[in-house]
Tab-separated table of C-alpha atoms in Angstrom:
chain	number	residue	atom	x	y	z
A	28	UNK	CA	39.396	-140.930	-101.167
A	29	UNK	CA	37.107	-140.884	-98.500
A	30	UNK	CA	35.243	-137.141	-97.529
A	31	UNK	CA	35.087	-137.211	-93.880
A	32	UNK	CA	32.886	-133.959	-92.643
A	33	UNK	CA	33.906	-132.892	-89.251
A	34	UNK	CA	37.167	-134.988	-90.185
A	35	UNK	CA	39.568	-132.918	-87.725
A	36	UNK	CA	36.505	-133.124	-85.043
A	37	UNK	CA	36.595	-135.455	-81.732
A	38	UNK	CA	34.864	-138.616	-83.910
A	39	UNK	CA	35.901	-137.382	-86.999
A	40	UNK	CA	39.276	-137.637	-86.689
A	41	UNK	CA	39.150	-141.027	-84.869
A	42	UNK	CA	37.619	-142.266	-87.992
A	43	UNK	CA	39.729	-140.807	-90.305
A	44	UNK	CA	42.542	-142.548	-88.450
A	45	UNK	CA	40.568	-145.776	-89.012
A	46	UNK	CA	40.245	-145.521	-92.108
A	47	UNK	CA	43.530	-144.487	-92.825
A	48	UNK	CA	44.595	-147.810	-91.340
A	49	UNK	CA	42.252	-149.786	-93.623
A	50	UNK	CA	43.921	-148.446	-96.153
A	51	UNK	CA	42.181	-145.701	-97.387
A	52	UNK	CA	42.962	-142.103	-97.906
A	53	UNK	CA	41.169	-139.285	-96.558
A	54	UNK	CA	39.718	-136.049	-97.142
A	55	UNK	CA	39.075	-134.031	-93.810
A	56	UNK	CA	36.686	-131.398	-94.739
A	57	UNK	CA	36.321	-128.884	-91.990
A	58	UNK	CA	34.462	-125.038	-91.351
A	59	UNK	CA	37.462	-124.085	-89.155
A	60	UNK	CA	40.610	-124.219	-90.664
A	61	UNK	CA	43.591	-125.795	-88.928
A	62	UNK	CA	46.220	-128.688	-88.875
A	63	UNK	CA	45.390	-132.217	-88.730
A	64	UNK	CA	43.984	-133.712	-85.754
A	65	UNK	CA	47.138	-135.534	-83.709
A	66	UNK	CA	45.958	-139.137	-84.295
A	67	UNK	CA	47.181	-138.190	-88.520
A	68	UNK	CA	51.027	-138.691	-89.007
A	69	UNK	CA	53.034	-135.932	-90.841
A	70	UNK	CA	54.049	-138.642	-92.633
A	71	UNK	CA	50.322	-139.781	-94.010
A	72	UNK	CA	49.738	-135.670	-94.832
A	73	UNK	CA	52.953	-135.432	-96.634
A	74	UNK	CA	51.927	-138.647	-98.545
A	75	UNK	CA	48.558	-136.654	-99.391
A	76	UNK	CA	46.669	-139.681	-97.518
A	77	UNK	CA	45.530	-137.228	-95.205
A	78	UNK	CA	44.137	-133.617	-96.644
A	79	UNK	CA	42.785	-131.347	-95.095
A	80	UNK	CA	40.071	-129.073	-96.710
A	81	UNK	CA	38.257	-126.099	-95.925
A	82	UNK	CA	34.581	-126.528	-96.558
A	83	UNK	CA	31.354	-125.191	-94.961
A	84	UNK	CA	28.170	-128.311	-95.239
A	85	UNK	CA	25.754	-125.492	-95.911
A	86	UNK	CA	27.665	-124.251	-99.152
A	87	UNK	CA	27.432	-126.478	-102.322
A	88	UNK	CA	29.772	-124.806	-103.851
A	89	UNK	CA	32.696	-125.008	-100.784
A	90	UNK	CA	31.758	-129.032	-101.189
A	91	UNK	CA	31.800	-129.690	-104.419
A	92	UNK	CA	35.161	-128.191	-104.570
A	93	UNK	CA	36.695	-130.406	-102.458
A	94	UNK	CA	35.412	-133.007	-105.233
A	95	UNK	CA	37.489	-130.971	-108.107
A	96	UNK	CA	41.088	-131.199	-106.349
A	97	UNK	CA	40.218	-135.271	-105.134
A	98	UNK	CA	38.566	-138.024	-106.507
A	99	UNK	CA	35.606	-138.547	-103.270
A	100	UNK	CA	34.761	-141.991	-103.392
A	101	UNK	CA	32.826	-142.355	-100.353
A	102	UNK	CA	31.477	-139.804	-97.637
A	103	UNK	CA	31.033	-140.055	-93.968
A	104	UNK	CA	29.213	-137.483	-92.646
A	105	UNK	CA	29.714	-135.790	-89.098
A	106	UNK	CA	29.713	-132.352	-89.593
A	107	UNK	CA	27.302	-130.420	-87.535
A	108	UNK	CA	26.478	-127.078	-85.865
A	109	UNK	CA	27.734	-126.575	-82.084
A	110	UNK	CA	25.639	-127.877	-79.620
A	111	UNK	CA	23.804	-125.156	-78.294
A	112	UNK	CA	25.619	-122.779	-80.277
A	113	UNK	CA	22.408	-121.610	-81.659
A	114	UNK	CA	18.402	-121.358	-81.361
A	115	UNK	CA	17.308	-124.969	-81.883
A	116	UNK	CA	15.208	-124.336	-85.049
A	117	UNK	CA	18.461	-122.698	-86.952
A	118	UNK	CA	20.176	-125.362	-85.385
A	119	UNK	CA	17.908	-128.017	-87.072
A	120	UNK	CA	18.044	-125.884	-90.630
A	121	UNK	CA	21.717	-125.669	-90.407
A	122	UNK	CA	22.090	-129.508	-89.714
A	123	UNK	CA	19.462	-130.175	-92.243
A	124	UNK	CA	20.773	-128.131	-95.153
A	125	UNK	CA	23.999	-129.304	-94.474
A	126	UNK	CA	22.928	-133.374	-94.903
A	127	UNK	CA	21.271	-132.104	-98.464
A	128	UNK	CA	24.262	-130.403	-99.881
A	129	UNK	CA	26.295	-134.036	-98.760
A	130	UNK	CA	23.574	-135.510	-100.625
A	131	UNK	CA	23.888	-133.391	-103.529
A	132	UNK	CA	27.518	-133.681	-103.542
A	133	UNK	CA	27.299	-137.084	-103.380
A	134	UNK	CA	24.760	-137.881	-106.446
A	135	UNK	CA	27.054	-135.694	-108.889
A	136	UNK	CA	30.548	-137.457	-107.779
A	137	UNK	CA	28.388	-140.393	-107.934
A	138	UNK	CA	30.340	-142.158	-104.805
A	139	UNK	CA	29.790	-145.704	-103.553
A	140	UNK	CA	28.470	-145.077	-100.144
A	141	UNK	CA	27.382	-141.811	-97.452
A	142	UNK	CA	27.139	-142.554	-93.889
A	143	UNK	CA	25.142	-140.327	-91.930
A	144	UNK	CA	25.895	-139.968	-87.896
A	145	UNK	CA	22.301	-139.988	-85.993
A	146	UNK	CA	22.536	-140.660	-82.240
A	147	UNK	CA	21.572	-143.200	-79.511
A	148	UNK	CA	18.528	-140.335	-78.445
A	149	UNK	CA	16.675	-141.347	-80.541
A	150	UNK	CA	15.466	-144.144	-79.044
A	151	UNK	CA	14.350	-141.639	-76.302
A	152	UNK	CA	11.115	-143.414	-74.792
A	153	UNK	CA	11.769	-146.761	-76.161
A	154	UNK	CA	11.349	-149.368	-73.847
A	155	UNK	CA	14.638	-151.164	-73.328
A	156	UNK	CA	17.152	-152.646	-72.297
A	157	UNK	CA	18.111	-153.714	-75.917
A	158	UNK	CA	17.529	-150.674	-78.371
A	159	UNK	CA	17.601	-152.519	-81.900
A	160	UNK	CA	16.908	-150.384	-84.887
A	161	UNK	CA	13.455	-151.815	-85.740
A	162	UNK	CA	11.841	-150.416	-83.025
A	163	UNK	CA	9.582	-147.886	-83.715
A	164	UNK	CA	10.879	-144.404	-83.093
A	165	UNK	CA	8.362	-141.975	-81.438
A	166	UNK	CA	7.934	-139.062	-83.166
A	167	UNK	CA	8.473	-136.556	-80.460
A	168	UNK	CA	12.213	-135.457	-79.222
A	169	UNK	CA	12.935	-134.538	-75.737
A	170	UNK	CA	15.932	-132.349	-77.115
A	171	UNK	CA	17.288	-130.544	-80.685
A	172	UNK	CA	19.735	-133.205	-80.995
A	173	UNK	CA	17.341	-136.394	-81.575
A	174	UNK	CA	15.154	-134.220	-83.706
A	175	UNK	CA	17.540	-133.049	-85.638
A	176	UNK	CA	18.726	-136.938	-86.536
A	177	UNK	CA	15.395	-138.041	-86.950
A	178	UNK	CA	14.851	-135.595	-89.790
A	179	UNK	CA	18.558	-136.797	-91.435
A	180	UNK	CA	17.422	-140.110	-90.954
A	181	UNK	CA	14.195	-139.227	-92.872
A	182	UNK	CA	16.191	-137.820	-95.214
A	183	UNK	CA	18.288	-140.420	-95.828
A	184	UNK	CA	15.751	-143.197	-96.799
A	185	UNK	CA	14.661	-140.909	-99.301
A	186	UNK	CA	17.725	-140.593	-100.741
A	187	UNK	CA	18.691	-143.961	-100.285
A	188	UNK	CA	14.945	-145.090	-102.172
A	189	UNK	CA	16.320	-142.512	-104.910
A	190	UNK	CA	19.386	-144.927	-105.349
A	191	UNK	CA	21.920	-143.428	-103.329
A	192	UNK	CA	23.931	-146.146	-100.860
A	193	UNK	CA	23.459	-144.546	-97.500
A	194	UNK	CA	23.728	-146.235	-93.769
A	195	UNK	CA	23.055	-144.313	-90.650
A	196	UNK	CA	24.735	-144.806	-87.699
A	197	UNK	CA	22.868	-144.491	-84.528
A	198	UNK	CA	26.219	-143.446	-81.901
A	199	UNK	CA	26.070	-144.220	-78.543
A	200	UNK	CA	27.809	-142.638	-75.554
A	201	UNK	CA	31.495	-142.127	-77.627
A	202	UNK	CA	34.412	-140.973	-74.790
A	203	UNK	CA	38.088	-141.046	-75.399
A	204	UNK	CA	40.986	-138.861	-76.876
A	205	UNK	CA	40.398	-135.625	-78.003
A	206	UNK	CA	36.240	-135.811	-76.350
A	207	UNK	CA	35.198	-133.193	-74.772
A	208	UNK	CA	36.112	-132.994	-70.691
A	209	UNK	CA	32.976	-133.237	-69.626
A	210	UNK	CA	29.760	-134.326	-71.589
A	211	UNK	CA	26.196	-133.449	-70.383
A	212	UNK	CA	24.792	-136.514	-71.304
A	213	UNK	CA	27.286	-138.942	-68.806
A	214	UNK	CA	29.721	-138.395	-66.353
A	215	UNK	CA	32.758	-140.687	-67.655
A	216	UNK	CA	34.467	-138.102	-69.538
A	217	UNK	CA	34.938	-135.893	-66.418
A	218	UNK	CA	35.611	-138.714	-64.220
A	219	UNK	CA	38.931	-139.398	-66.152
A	220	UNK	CA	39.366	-135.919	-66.507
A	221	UNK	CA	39.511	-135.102	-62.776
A	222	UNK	CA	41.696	-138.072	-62.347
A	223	UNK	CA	44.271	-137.048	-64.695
A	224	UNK	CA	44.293	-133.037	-63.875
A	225	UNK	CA	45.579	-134.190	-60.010
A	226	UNK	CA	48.385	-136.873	-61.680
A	227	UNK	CA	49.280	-133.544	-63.748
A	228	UNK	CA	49.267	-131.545	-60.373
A	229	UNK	CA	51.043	-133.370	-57.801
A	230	UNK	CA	51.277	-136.679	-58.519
A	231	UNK	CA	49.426	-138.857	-56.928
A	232	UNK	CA	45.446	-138.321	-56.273
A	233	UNK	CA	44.143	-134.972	-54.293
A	234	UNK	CA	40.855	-134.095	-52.778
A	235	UNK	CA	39.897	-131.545	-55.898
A	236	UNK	CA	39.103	-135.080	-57.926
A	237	UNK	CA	36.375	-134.640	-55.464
A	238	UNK	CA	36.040	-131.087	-56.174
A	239	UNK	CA	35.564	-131.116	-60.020
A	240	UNK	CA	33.151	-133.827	-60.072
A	241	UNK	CA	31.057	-132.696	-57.291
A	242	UNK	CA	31.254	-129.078	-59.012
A	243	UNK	CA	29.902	-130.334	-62.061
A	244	UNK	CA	26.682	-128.967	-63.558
A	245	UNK	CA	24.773	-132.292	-63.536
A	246	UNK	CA	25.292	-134.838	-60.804
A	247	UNK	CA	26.844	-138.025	-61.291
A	248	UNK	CA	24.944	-141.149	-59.492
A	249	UNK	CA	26.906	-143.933	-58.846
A	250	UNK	CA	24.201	-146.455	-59.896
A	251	UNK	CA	23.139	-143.771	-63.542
A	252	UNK	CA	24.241	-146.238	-66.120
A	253	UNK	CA	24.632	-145.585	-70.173
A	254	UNK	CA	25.851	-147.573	-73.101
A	255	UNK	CA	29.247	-146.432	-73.525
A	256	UNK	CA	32.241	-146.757	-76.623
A	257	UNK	CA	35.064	-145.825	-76.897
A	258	UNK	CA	36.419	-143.116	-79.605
A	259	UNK	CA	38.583	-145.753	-81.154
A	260	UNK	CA	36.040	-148.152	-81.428
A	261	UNK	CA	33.615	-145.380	-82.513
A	262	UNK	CA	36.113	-144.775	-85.574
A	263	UNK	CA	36.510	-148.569	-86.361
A	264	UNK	CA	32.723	-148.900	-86.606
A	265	UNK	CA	32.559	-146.037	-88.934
A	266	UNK	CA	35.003	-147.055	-90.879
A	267	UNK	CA	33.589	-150.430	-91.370
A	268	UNK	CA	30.023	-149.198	-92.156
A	269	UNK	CA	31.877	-147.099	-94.975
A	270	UNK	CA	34.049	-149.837	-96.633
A	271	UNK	CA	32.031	-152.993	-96.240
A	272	UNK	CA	31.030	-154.137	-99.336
A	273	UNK	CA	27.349	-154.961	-99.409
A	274	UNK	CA	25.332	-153.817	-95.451
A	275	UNK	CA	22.403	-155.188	-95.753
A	276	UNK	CA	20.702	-152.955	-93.262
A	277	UNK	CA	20.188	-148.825	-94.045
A	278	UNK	CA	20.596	-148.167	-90.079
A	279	UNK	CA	22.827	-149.755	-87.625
A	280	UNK	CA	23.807	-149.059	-83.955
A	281	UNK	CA	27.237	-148.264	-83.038
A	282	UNK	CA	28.018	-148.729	-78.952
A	283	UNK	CA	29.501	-150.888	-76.685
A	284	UNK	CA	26.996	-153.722	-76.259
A	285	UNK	CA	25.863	-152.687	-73.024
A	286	UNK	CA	25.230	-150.278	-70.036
A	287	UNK	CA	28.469	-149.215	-68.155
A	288	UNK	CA	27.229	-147.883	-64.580
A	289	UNK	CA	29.842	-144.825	-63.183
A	290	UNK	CA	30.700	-147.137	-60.204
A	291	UNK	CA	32.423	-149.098	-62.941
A	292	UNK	CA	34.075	-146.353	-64.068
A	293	UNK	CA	34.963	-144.970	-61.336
A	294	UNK	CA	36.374	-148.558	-60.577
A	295	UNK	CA	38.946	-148.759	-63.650
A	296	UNK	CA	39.968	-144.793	-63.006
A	297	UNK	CA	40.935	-146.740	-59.843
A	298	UNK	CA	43.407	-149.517	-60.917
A	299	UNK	CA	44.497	-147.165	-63.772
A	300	UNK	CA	45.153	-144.687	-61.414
A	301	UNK	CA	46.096	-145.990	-57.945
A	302	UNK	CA	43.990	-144.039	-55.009
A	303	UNK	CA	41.754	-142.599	-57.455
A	304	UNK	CA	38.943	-144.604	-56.738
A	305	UNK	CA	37.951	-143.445	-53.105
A	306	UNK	CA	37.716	-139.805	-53.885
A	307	UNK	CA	35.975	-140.681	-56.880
A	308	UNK	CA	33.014	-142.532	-54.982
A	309	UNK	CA	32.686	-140.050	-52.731
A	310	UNK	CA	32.001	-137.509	-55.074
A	311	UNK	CA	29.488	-140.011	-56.489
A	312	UNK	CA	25.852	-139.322	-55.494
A	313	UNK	CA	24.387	-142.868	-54.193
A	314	UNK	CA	22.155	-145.180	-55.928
A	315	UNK	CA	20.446	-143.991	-59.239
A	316	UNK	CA	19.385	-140.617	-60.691
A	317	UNK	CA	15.337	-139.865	-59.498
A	318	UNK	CA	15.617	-139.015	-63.567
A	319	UNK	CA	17.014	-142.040	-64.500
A	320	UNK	CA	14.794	-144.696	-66.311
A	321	UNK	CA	13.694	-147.646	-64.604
A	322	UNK	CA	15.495	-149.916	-66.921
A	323	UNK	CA	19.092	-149.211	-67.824
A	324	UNK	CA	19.200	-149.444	-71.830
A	325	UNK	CA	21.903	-150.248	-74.413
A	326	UNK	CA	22.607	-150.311	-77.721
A	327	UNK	CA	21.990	-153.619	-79.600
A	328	UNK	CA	24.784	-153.968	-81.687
A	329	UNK	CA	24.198	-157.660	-83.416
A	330	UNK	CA	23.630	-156.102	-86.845
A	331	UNK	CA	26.755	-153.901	-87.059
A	332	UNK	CA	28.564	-157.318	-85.833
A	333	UNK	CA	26.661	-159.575	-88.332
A	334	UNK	CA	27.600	-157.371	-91.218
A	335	UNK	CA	31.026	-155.436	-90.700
A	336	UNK	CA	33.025	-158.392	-88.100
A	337	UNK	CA	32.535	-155.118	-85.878
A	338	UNK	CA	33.797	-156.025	-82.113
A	339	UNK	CA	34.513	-153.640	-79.556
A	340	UNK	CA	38.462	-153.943	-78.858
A	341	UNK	CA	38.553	-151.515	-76.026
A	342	UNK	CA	36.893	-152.922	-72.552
A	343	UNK	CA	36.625	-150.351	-70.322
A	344	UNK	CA	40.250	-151.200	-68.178
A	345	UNK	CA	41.896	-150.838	-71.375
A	346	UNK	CA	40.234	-147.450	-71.962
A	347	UNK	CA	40.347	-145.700	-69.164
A	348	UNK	CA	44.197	-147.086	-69.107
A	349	UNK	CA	44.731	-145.482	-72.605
A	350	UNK	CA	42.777	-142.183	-71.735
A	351	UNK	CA	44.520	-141.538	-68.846
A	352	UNK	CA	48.311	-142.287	-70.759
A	353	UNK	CA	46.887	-139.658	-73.702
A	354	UNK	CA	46.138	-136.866	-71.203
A	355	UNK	CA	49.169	-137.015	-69.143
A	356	UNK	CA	51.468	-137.415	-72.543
A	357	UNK	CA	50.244	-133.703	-72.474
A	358	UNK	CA	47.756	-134.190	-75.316
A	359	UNK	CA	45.149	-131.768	-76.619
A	360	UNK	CA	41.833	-133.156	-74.214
């Protein structure tokens, strides 16, 4: 089975279902207890394809466990303190101590392969517009999150030099089912959001779309562009990166290909959701961001291609069409 840390989390459990559909089975190991994320059929936990098990990253002991009651073949690891949750230096020991008890777990089960999540910010102050993962990283970090990857990334070709089989995945922009409703980082999520909470209020499409974006904490600029993916695609990409047979790269980028601009967006909210459109550019600020880089980046994504048969299936139409049907089915976010 498959250890998936952070497997009832937003990517986490989009993974797990990806998995699950390449046949394998899963073990969701997660801090807070609770059910199975939705995308998991009762079906695929009563088959014991799908366990969930209580286990803390920072506590060898709560991991290895998990290793007694299933045979962990492979490990894909997400797991990581809240964002913000805590001051960034316990934030990076947490995160850090966490990736060396995965590590640790991982040498005495002796399993065939550990993906570590790192992040598109890394490639802060890289010039673009294709980010490919030979370019040199600069050492410095803009925020904890980067910082904290660069370290596990670190980490990880020393482990992998020691003879462990570990990838990293460098994530892009990842939106979709069970994401949070709005992300500081781009303004999709809440777009979609604010779309859906007026279908869920009246019906059709009401000034307070407006409202919520507008209201946000960071502005949205109709011209502020960012490589963007999908959750499901996310959770493919994963998935392949853990099952293919022989990568023959340590670090590969996982995103859409290219920079999505929120006009775009804000453009397939608006044939998914007839009417939604207008209100939506006009609570769009014009033109770009005076923080926004000059050139709009994105992920390069020929390697995870090359080596998995990775494509993104999900074009953002088809997204925003399937977002939109999850959160008026009533679905958690």
């Amino acid at each position: 089975m498959i250890l998936v840390t952070g497997g009832r989390g937003f990517i986490g459990a989009h993974t797990v279902r990806a998995l699950l559909d390449l046949g394998e089975g899963c073990v969701l190991g997660q801090r807070a207890a609770g059910p199975p994320p939705a995308l998991v059929t009762e079906r695929e936990v009563r088959d014991g394809r799908a366990v969930v098990e209580p286990m803390d990253c920072i506590d060898l002991g709560s991991v290895l466990a998990a290793g007694k009651r299933h045979r962990v073949t492979g490990i894909v690891h997400l797991a990581a303190a809240g964002m913000g949750a805590s001051a960034p230096l316990e934030e990076l020991s947490a995160n850090a101590a966490g990736l060396f008890t995965v590590l640790r777990a991982a040498q005495e089960w002796g399993v065939g392969r550990v993906v570590v999540a790192s992040t598109i910010g890394v490639y802060a102050g890289v010039p673009g517009p294709a980010l490919r993962e030979d370019a040199p990283l600069p050492v410095a970090s803009p925020h904890a999150i980067p910082a904290g990857k660069k370290i596990a990334e670190v980490v990880a070709d020393v482990a992998a030099s020691s003879g462990l089989d570990v990838v990293t995945a460098r994530i892009g922009a990842i939106w979709g089912p069970l994401g949070r409703p709005s992300s500081p980082f781009f303004a999709a999520p809440r777009l979609v959001h604010a779309a859906a909470q007026d279908i869920a209020a009246d019906g059709g499409v009401a000034g307070t779309v407006a409202g919520t974006v507008a209201g946000a904490a960071a502005p949205a600029y109709a011209e502020d562009a960012i490589d963007m993916c999908y959750a499901r695609d996310c959770g493919r990409a994963l998935a392949l990166l853990q099952t293919t047979a022989t990568p023959r790269h340590r670090t590969y980028n996982i995103g859409g290909g290219r920079a999505v601009a929120n006009r775009e967006v804000a453009a397939a909210i608006g044939r998914a959701v007839p009417g939604a459109e207008p209100a939506l550019l006009c609570a769009l600020f014009p033109g770009r961001s005076p923080a926004a880089p000059a050139v709009d980046a994105c992920l390069d994504i020929s390697r995870l291609r090359q080596d998995t048969g990775y494509a993104p299936e999900w074009d953002l139409d088809r997204a925003v069409t399937d977002y939109v049907g999850w959160l008026r089915a009533g679905n958690p976010r």
